[in-house]
Amino acid sequence: MRKTVKFGGSSLASAEQFQKVKSIVERDAARRFVVVSAPGKRFSGDDKITDLLYRCQALRASGASFDAEFQAIADRFTGIRDGLNLDLPVEAEIDEIRSRIEAGTTPDYAASRGEYLCGKLLAAYLGIPFLDAATFVRFRDDGTYDDEATMRRAAVVSQTERAVIPGFYGSRRDGHIRTFSRGGSDITGAIVARMTESDVYENWTDVSGFLMTDPKIVPDAKVIETVTYSELRELSYMGATVLHEDSIFPVRKARIPIHVLNTNDPDAKGTMIVPDSMATDKEHARPLTGIAGRRGYTVITLTRDNLHAEPGFAYRVLGILAKNGIAAERTPSGIDTISLVIDDKRLTGKMDQLYHDLMVECVPDTVEIASCIALIASVGIGMVRNKDVAARLFQALADADVNARLIDQDSNEMNIIVGVEQRDFERAVSAIYHAFA
Ligand code: ASP
């Protein structure tokens, strides 16, 4: 058994958190590859080291002093070192980072040093070798991640017995440090899990797994024990977040499950994210896995008698969207109607032209525009086998006095999308949750 374990910023925010991490790693000899974020917030209102590093670089670039911010960074790292009674001369590394920022280094280099120093400290504390991600995570010259070049270096990692590896960054061919987008240590963890052919990728955070719905709407929402990659993708797309979106792809390809666990409650079961083919009868029997949603959509509905029988009508509508550089989220249609569900952000500054083009090129009988719409995705692979999911869902909405303005179901029958007025959003999510939880 071989495991890659990744610890997030709050799991490494202080010496006490480092102690929890050590006991988790040492409890299971299979936990051989440890990927770290930079120290995060210790309490609400605290600073994340990554934010401070970005700030130092930006202050320097604008010619301002970054002394106070840098001192806070230095204090955090020496504080962790001293709190753990480690004999590691981090001061030399800290001075080096300071001089590089002083000399006008890039935001990427500055930001990456949080993970770098955190990795150095944890490696010393665990007594495991430190392996710099810059030696194997490769970025192209244009700054995008290069998976092929990275995987060609897999042996750098897979041939080591154990290692602590800083997340979030890698390097370009010329040696320049480059980072992923924020939260990107999740991606490094997934890459390492794939390179080492780990049996599981454990992602340790400060929540006990992936909740069935947003706890801001349903405070006691249950943890989902097992979710498939496809279900998670649908839910994350609609706003549910635990992991960095891109961290799914490397492990999904290699069919490695991700186990989301809580450093502050290590005995909690957490959530297992598994390849679809590994879903058991239990998951297939479950009518609904999770509910996620987002506000901020506009629905444009074109009506014309018998438009479904008119060859090329939908083609013209989609062509107009393409011409205006707008992607529609969904395009439910009927005998006489076609609706375009569009994220408001994509419509900014484009509505007038779009409306004009639709009127002139499609000549509809009517065009109706509904704004302030929220979409709710009710997701579950078990939906296919359960007969009454839609009935229960719509009954729950009716009982909660919510009017479903739009209904759409994915062709893979795993996701029922309902559009509601934004003011009904929370009530609708809560009603669906309680109908199935
Ligand atoms: N430290 C980086 C951030 O705050 C990356 C990470 O934590 O995954 O975004």
Short mmCIF file of C-alpha atoms in Angstrom, two decimals, residues 4-395:
data_model
loop_
_atom_site.label_atom_id
_atom_site.label_comp_id
_atom_site.label_asym_id
_atom_site.label_seq_id
_atom_site.Cartn_x
_atom_site.Cartn_y
_atom_site.Cartn_z
CA THR A 4 0.25 10.33 -1.18
CA VAL A 5 -0.96 12.71 1.51
CA LYS A 6 -1.45 16.42 1.05
CA PHE A 7 -1.91 18.84 3.92
CA GLY A 8 -3.60 22.19 3.38
CA GLY A 9 -2.60 25.55 4.86
CA SER A 10 -4.73 25.37 7.99
CA SER A 11 -3.25 21.92 8.75
CA LEU A 12 0.22 23.53 8.83
CA ALA A 13 -0.57 26.94 10.28
CA SER A 14 1.32 26.54 13.58
CA ALA A 15 3.64 24.26 15.56
CA GLU A 16 0.58 22.58 17.14
CA GLN A 17 -0.80 21.80 13.70
CA PHE A 18 2.57 20.37 12.63
CA GLN A 19 2.35 18.01 15.62
CA LYS A 20 -1.04 16.74 14.43
CA VAL A 21 0.37 16.24 10.94
CA LYS A 22 3.30 14.23 12.31
CA SER A 23 1.05 11.92 14.27
CA ILE A 24 -1.17 11.38 11.21
CA VAL A 25 1.79 10.59 8.95
CA GLU A 26 3.43 8.30 11.47
CA ARG A 27 0.25 6.41 12.20
CA ASP A 28 0.35 4.75 8.77
CA ALA A 29 3.59 3.57 7.17
CA ALA A 30 1.93 3.74 3.73
CA ARG A 31 1.88 7.56 3.95
CA ARG A 32 5.14 7.93 2.08
CA PHE A 33 4.74 11.06 -0.03
CA VAL A 34 3.74 14.19 1.84
CA VAL A 35 2.77 17.30 -0.15
CA VAL A 36 2.38 20.60 1.71
CA SER A 37 0.69 23.97 1.31
CA ALA A 38 2.11 27.09 2.93
CA PRO A 39 1.02 27.86 6.50
CA GLY A 40 -2.51 29.28 6.40
CA LYS A 41 -4.67 31.13 8.90
CA ARG A 42 -4.43 30.18 12.59
CA PHE A 43 -7.62 32.07 13.43
CA SER A 44 -10.12 34.15 11.51
CA GLY A 45 -8.55 37.45 10.51
CA ASP A 46 -5.05 35.94 10.48
CA ASP A 47 -2.87 36.17 7.36
CA LYS A 48 -2.02 33.31 5.04
CA ILE A 49 1.72 33.15 4.34
CA THR A 50 1.02 33.06 0.59
CA ASP A 51 -0.95 36.32 0.78
CA LEU A 52 1.87 37.97 2.74
CA LEU A 53 4.45 36.85 0.20
CA TYR A 54 2.41 38.22 -2.70
CA ARG A 55 2.00 41.44 -0.76
CA CYS A 56 5.75 41.77 -0.12
CA GLN A 57 6.49 41.35 -3.81
CA ALA A 58 3.80 43.87 -4.83
CA LEU A 59 4.96 46.44 -2.26
CA ARG A 60 8.53 46.08 -3.48
CA ALA A 61 7.43 46.46 -7.10
CA SER A 62 5.67 49.71 -6.24
CA GLY A 63 8.74 50.97 -4.41
CA ALA A 64 7.17 50.73 -0.93
CA SER A 65 8.63 49.11 2.16
CA PHE A 66 7.67 45.49 2.82
CA ASP A 67 9.42 45.21 6.18
CA ALA A 68 6.33 44.66 8.33
CA GLU A 69 4.85 41.97 6.06
CA PHE A 70 8.17 40.19 5.73
CA GLN A 71 8.75 40.26 9.47
CA ALA A 72 5.39 38.53 9.95
CA ILE A 73 6.51 35.79 7.54
CA ALA A 74 9.89 35.37 9.25
CA ASP A 75 8.23 35.24 12.68
CA ARG A 76 5.77 32.58 11.59
CA PHE A 77 8.47 30.25 10.27
CA THR A 78 10.91 30.75 13.15
CA GLY A 79 7.95 30.41 15.54
CA ILE A 80 7.02 27.02 14.07
CA ARG A 81 10.65 25.91 14.11
CA ASP A 82 11.10 26.95 17.76
CA GLY A 83 7.73 25.54 18.79
CA LEU A 84 8.87 22.18 17.46
CA ASN A 85 12.36 22.45 19.02
CA LEU A 86 13.91 21.92 15.63
CA ASP A 87 17.51 22.70 14.98
CA LEU A 88 17.08 24.08 11.47
CA PRO A 89 18.79 27.32 10.44
CA VAL A 90 15.80 28.75 8.54
CA GLU A 91 17.18 32.27 8.98
CA ALA A 92 19.60 31.79 6.07
CA GLU A 93 16.74 30.72 3.78
CA ILE A 94 14.58 33.61 4.99
CA ASP A 95 17.38 36.10 4.29
CA GLU A 96 17.83 34.68 0.81
CA ILE A 97 14.09 35.09 0.06
CA ARG A 98 14.18 38.63 1.37
CA SER A 99 17.10 39.55 -0.88
CA ARG A 100 15.41 38.00 -3.90
CA ILE A 101 12.26 40.06 -3.26
CA GLU A 102 14.41 43.13 -2.65
CA ALA A 103 16.10 42.53 -6.01
CA GLY A 104 12.71 42.53 -7.75
CA THR A 105 11.79 38.86 -8.18
CA THR A 106 8.54 37.62 -9.77
CA PRO A 107 5.23 37.17 -7.88
CA ASP A 108 5.47 33.43 -8.62
CA TYR A 109 8.86 33.02 -7.04
CA ALA A 110 7.86 35.05 -3.98
CA ALA A 111 4.60 33.13 -3.48
CA SER A 112 6.24 29.73 -3.92
CA ARG A 113 8.54 30.26 -0.95
CA GLY A 114 5.71 29.62 1.51
CA GLU A 115 5.38 26.00 0.38
CA TYR A 116 9.16 25.69 0.01
CA LEU A 117 9.96 26.70 3.61
CA CYS A 118 7.01 24.80 5.00
CA GLY A 119 8.25 21.68 3.21
CA LYS A 120 11.76 22.17 4.58
CA LEU A 121 10.42 22.46 8.13
CA LEU A 122 8.12 19.48 7.87
CA ALA A 123 10.82 17.32 6.27
CA ALA A 124 13.18 18.10 9.16
CA TYR A 125 10.43 17.47 11.69
CA LEU A 126 9.41 14.13 10.18
CA GLY A 127 13.00 13.10 9.42
CA ILE A 128 12.08 12.49 5.76
CA PRO A 129 14.04 13.88 2.76
CA PHE A 130 12.83 17.12 1.18
CA LEU A 131 12.23 16.91 -2.56
CA ASP A 132 11.83 20.23 -4.37
CA ALA A 133 8.85 20.26 -6.77
CA ALA A 134 10.88 22.56 -9.06
CA THR A 135 12.93 19.51 -10.07
CA PHE A 136 10.01 17.66 -11.63
CA VAL A 137 6.84 19.78 -12.00
CA ARG A 138 7.29 21.45 -15.37
CA PHE A 139 5.67 24.53 -16.89
CA ARG A 140 5.94 25.65 -20.50
CA ASP A 141 7.53 28.95 -21.44
CA ASP A 142 4.04 30.45 -21.82
CA GLY A 143 3.40 29.61 -18.17
CA THR A 144 0.94 26.73 -18.65
CA TYR A 145 1.43 23.42 -16.89
CA ASP A 146 3.19 20.78 -19.01
CA ASP A 147 1.87 17.38 -18.01
CA GLU A 148 3.94 15.40 -20.49
CA ALA A 149 7.24 16.94 -19.45
CA THR A 150 6.27 16.48 -15.81
CA MET A 151 5.36 12.83 -16.23
CA ARG A 152 8.66 12.20 -18.04
CA ARG A 153 10.28 13.11 -14.72
CA ALA A 154 8.12 10.69 -12.71
CA ALA A 155 11.16 8.64 -11.72
CA VAL A 156 12.53 11.58 -9.68
CA VAL A 157 9.66 10.95 -7.29
CA SER A 158 8.75 7.31 -7.76
CA GLN A 159 12.27 6.12 -7.11
CA THR A 160 12.42 7.73 -3.70
CA GLU A 161 11.30 5.78 -0.69
CA ARG A 162 9.68 8.73 1.08
CA ALA A 163 9.63 12.50 0.58
CA VAL A 164 8.15 15.79 1.69
CA ILE A 165 7.29 17.83 -1.39
CA PRO A 166 6.19 21.47 -1.52
CA GLY A 167 2.94 21.99 -3.45
CA PHE A 168 1.73 24.85 -5.65
CA TYR A 169 4.78 25.39 -7.87
CA GLY A 170 7.21 23.97 -10.37
CA SER A 171 9.63 25.45 -12.86
CA ARG A 172 9.99 26.32 -16.50
CA ARG A 173 12.77 24.83 -18.62
CA ASP A 174 14.93 27.87 -17.93
CA GLY A 175 14.63 27.24 -14.20
CA HIS A 176 12.20 30.09 -13.46
CA ILE A 177 9.68 29.26 -10.77
CA ARG A 178 6.06 29.17 -11.84
CA THR A 179 2.96 28.54 -9.70
CA PHE A 180 -0.43 26.99 -10.34
CA SER A 181 -3.49 29.12 -9.59
CA ARG A 182 -4.43 29.65 -5.95
CA GLY A 183 -5.07 26.46 -4.02
CA GLY A 184 -2.79 24.65 -6.45
CA SER A 185 -1.08 22.39 -3.91
CA ASP A 186 -4.05 20.08 -4.47
CA ILE A 187 -2.82 19.68 -8.04
CA THR A 188 0.73 18.89 -6.96
CA GLY A 189 -0.67 16.24 -4.62
CA ALA A 190 -2.63 14.69 -7.48
CA ILE A 191 0.44 14.70 -9.74
CA VAL A 192 2.57 13.03 -7.08
CA ALA A 193 -0.13 10.42 -6.42
CA ARG A 194 -0.18 9.57 -10.11
CA MET A 195 3.63 9.49 -10.46
CA THR A 196 4.02 7.19 -7.48
CA GLU A 197 1.03 5.06 -8.48
CA SER A 198 -0.37 5.59 -5.03
CA ASP A 199 -3.35 3.50 -3.98
CA VAL A 200 -5.03 6.56 -2.55
CA TYR A 201 -4.52 10.32 -2.51
CA GLU A 202 -5.37 11.63 0.94
CA ASN A 203 -6.24 15.31 1.00
CA TRP A 204 -6.15 16.58 4.60
CA THR A 205 -8.06 19.80 5.23
CA ASP A 206 -10.05 21.40 8.04
CA VAL A 207 -13.43 19.92 7.13
CA SER A 208 -14.57 16.37 7.73
CA GLY A 209 -15.36 15.73 4.09
CA PHE A 210 -17.59 16.89 1.34
CA LEU A 211 -21.03 17.97 2.53
CA MET A 212 -24.27 17.04 0.83
CA THR A 213 -25.03 20.71 0.39
CA ASP A 214 -23.78 24.17 1.37
CA PRO A 215 -23.66 24.40 5.20
CA LYS A 216 -24.48 28.11 4.94
CA ILE A 217 -27.91 26.99 3.71
CA VAL A 218 -28.29 23.76 5.69
CA PRO A 219 -26.07 24.10 8.79
CA ASP A 220 -26.22 20.42 9.73
CA ALA A 221 -25.73 19.09 6.18
CA LYS A 222 -24.49 15.50 6.21
CA VAL A 223 -21.06 14.44 4.99
CA ILE A 224 -21.12 12.38 1.77
CA GLU A 225 -19.17 9.20 2.48
CA THR A 226 -18.52 8.32 -1.14
CA VAL A 227 -18.91 10.40 -4.24
CA THR A 228 -17.87 9.51 -7.79
CA TYR A 229 -15.62 11.72 -9.88
CA SER A 230 -18.49 12.48 -12.26
CA GLU A 231 -20.83 13.46 -9.45
CA LEU A 232 -18.17 15.64 -7.91
CA ARG A 233 -17.53 17.34 -11.21
CA GLU A 234 -21.20 18.21 -11.60
CA LEU A 235 -21.39 19.49 -8.02
CA SER A 236 -18.14 21.49 -8.17
CA TYR A 237 -19.17 23.03 -11.44
CA MET A 238 -22.26 24.35 -9.73
CA GLY A 239 -20.27 25.91 -6.94
CA ALA A 240 -19.50 23.24 -4.35
CA THR A 241 -15.82 23.48 -3.41
CA VAL A 242 -13.38 21.43 -1.41
CA LEU A 243 -10.58 20.75 -3.83
CA HIS A 244 -8.97 22.73 -6.62
CA GLU A 245 -10.92 21.83 -9.77
CA ASP A 246 -7.85 20.84 -11.76
CA SER A 247 -6.67 18.44 -9.08
CA ILE A 248 -9.23 15.89 -10.15
CA PHE A 249 -7.85 15.22 -13.63
CA PRO A 250 -4.43 13.68 -12.87
CA VAL A 251 -5.82 11.15 -10.41
CA ARG A 252 -8.99 10.48 -12.31
CA LYS A 253 -6.91 9.47 -15.31
CA ALA A 254 -4.99 7.03 -13.13
CA ARG A 255 -8.15 5.82 -11.35
CA ILE A 256 -6.81 6.74 -7.93
CA PRO A 257 -9.41 7.56 -5.26
CA ILE A 258 -9.12 10.81 -3.30
CA HIS A 259 -9.87 10.66 0.40
CA VAL A 260 -10.80 14.05 1.91
CA LEU A 261 -9.97 14.04 5.63
CA ASN A 262 -9.83 16.43 8.57
CA THR A 263 -6.49 17.06 10.30
CA ASN A 264 -8.36 18.34 13.36
CA ASP A 265 -10.57 15.25 13.54
CA PRO A 266 -8.46 12.47 12.03
CA ASP A 267 -10.81 9.68 13.04
CA ALA A 268 -13.77 11.13 11.15
CA LYS A 269 -14.55 9.05 8.06
CA GLY A 270 -14.23 11.90 5.57
CA THR A 271 -15.28 11.58 1.95
CA MET A 272 -13.96 9.10 -0.57
CA ILE A 273 -13.96 10.34 -4.17
CA VAL A 274 -13.83 7.30 -6.41
CA PRO A 275 -13.71 6.52 -10.14
CA ASP A 276 -17.23 5.85 -11.43
CA SER A 277 -16.41 2.22 -12.03
CA MET A 278 -15.58 1.77 -8.35
CA ALA A 279 -19.02 2.89 -7.18
CA THR A 280 -20.74 0.10 -5.28
CA ASP A 281 -24.39 -0.93 -5.04
CA LYS A 282 -24.74 1.43 -2.12
CA GLU A 283 -23.98 4.47 -4.28
CA HIS A 284 -26.16 3.19 -7.10
CA ALA A 285 -29.06 2.67 -4.71
CA ARG A 286 -28.81 6.20 -3.31
CA PRO A 287 -31.32 8.47 -5.08
CA LEU A 288 -29.39 11.68 -4.55
CA THR A 289 -25.76 12.37 -3.64
CA GLY A 290 -25.55 16.13 -3.36
CA ILE A 291 -27.16 19.45 -4.16
CA ALA A 292 -25.29 22.54 -5.33
CA GLY A 293 -26.36 25.76 -6.92
CA ARG A 294 -25.41 29.18 -8.12
CA ARG A 295 -27.10 32.51 -8.52
CA GLY A 296 -26.64 34.97 -11.35
CA TYR A 297 -28.17 33.53 -14.51
CA THR A 298 -30.32 35.00 -17.25
CA VAL A 299 -32.70 32.86 -19.29
CA ILE A 300 -33.55 34.05 -22.81
CA THR A 301 -36.50 32.16 -24.30
CA LEU A 302 -37.29 32.38 -28.01
CA THR A 303 -40.73 31.26 -29.14
CA ARG A 304 -41.85 30.49 -32.65
CA ASP A 305 -44.51 28.09 -33.86
CA ASN A 306 -43.10 24.67 -34.61
CA LEU A 307 -39.51 25.81 -34.43
CA HIS A 308 -38.32 22.33 -33.52
CA ALA A 309 -39.33 21.16 -37.01
CA GLU A 310 -37.49 23.97 -38.74
CA PRO A 311 -34.10 22.70 -39.95
CA GLY A 312 -31.22 24.87 -38.76
CA PHE A 313 -33.07 26.99 -36.20
CA ALA A 314 -31.01 25.81 -33.23
CA TYR A 315 -27.92 26.03 -35.42
CA ARG A 316 -28.62 29.71 -36.11
CA VAL A 317 -29.22 30.44 -32.43
CA LEU A 318 -25.97 28.74 -31.40
CA GLY A 319 -24.13 30.50 -34.24
CA ILE A 320 -25.26 33.86 -32.87
CA LEU A 321 -24.00 32.93 -29.43
CA ALA A 322 -20.65 31.91 -30.90
CA LYS A 323 -20.40 35.11 -32.93
CA ASN A 324 -20.92 37.12 -29.76
CA GLY A 325 -18.39 35.02 -27.85
CA ILE A 326 -20.97 33.74 -25.35
CA ALA A 327 -21.25 30.18 -24.08
CA ALA A 328 -24.69 29.08 -22.88
CA GLU A 329 -24.81 26.93 -19.79
CA ARG A 330 -27.81 24.95 -21.03
CA THR A 331 -30.21 25.12 -23.94
CA PRO A 332 -33.45 23.36 -23.00
CA SER A 333 -35.95 23.32 -25.87
CA GLY A 334 -39.55 22.44 -26.66
CA ILE A 335 -41.85 22.25 -29.68
CA ASP A 336 -42.14 26.01 -30.00
CA THR A 337 -39.37 27.27 -27.72
CA ILE A 338 -35.68 27.26 -27.14
CA SER A 339 -34.17 28.73 -24.00
CA LEU A 340 -30.63 29.92 -23.46
CA VAL A 341 -29.41 29.81 -19.89
CA ILE A 342 -26.45 32.14 -19.61
CA ASP A 343 -24.18 33.08 -16.72
CA ASP A 344 -24.55 36.85 -16.16
CA LYS A 345 -20.77 37.30 -16.14
CA ARG A 346 -20.65 36.10 -19.73
CA LEU A 347 -23.36 38.54 -20.77
CA THR A 348 -21.78 41.68 -19.40
CA GLY A 349 -21.75 44.36 -22.11
CA LYS A 350 -23.06 41.89 -24.74
CA MET A 351 -26.79 41.74 -24.11
CA ASP A 352 -27.88 44.43 -26.58
CA GLN A 353 -25.96 42.99 -29.51
CA LEU A 354 -27.11 39.46 -28.69
CA TYR A 355 -30.75 40.52 -28.54
CA HIS A 356 -30.43 42.40 -31.82
CA ASP A 357 -28.84 39.44 -33.61
CA LEU A 358 -31.44 36.97 -32.29
CA MET A 359 -34.30 39.23 -33.47
CA VAL A 360 -32.84 39.86 -36.91
CA GLU A 361 -31.44 36.43 -37.74
CA CYS A 362 -33.94 34.12 -36.01
CA VAL A 363 -37.11 36.22 -36.31
CA PRO A 364 -38.85 34.69 -33.28
CA ASP A 365 -42.50 35.41 -32.45
CA THR A 366 -41.52 36.43 -28.94
CA VAL A 367 -38.41 36.76 -26.85
CA GLU A 368 -38.69 36.58 -23.10
CA ILE A 369 -35.80 37.52 -20.84
CA ALA A 370 -35.79 36.39 -17.22
CA SER A 371 -32.95 37.66 -15.08
CA CYS A 372 -32.06 36.96 -11.43
CA ILE A 373 -32.33 33.21 -11.88
CA ALA A 374 -30.49 30.67 -9.73
CA LEU A 375 -29.71 27.16 -10.96
CA ILE A 376 -29.81 24.20 -8.61
CA ALA A 377 -28.18 20.91 -9.55
CA SER A 378 -29.42 17.78 -7.79
CA VAL A 379 -26.85 15.13 -8.56
CA GLY A 380 -26.66 11.38 -8.09
CA ILE A 381 -25.64 8.36 -10.14
CA GLY A 382 -28.44 6.44 -8.43
CA MET A 383 -31.06 8.56 -10.14
CA VAL A 384 -31.13 6.21 -13.12
CA ARG A 385 -32.25 3.30 -10.97
CA ASN A 386 -34.67 5.14 -8.71
CA LYS A 387 -38.12 5.82 -10.06
CA ASP A 388 -39.31 8.58 -7.79
CA VAL A 389 -36.43 11.08 -7.64
CA ALA A 390 -38.05 13.71 -9.84
CA ALA A 391 -41.43 13.26 -8.17
CA ARG A 392 -39.96 13.74 -4.68
CA LEU A 393 -37.86 16.67 -5.79
CA PHE A 394 -40.70 18.61 -7.38
CA GLN A 395 -43.09 17.75 -4.56
#
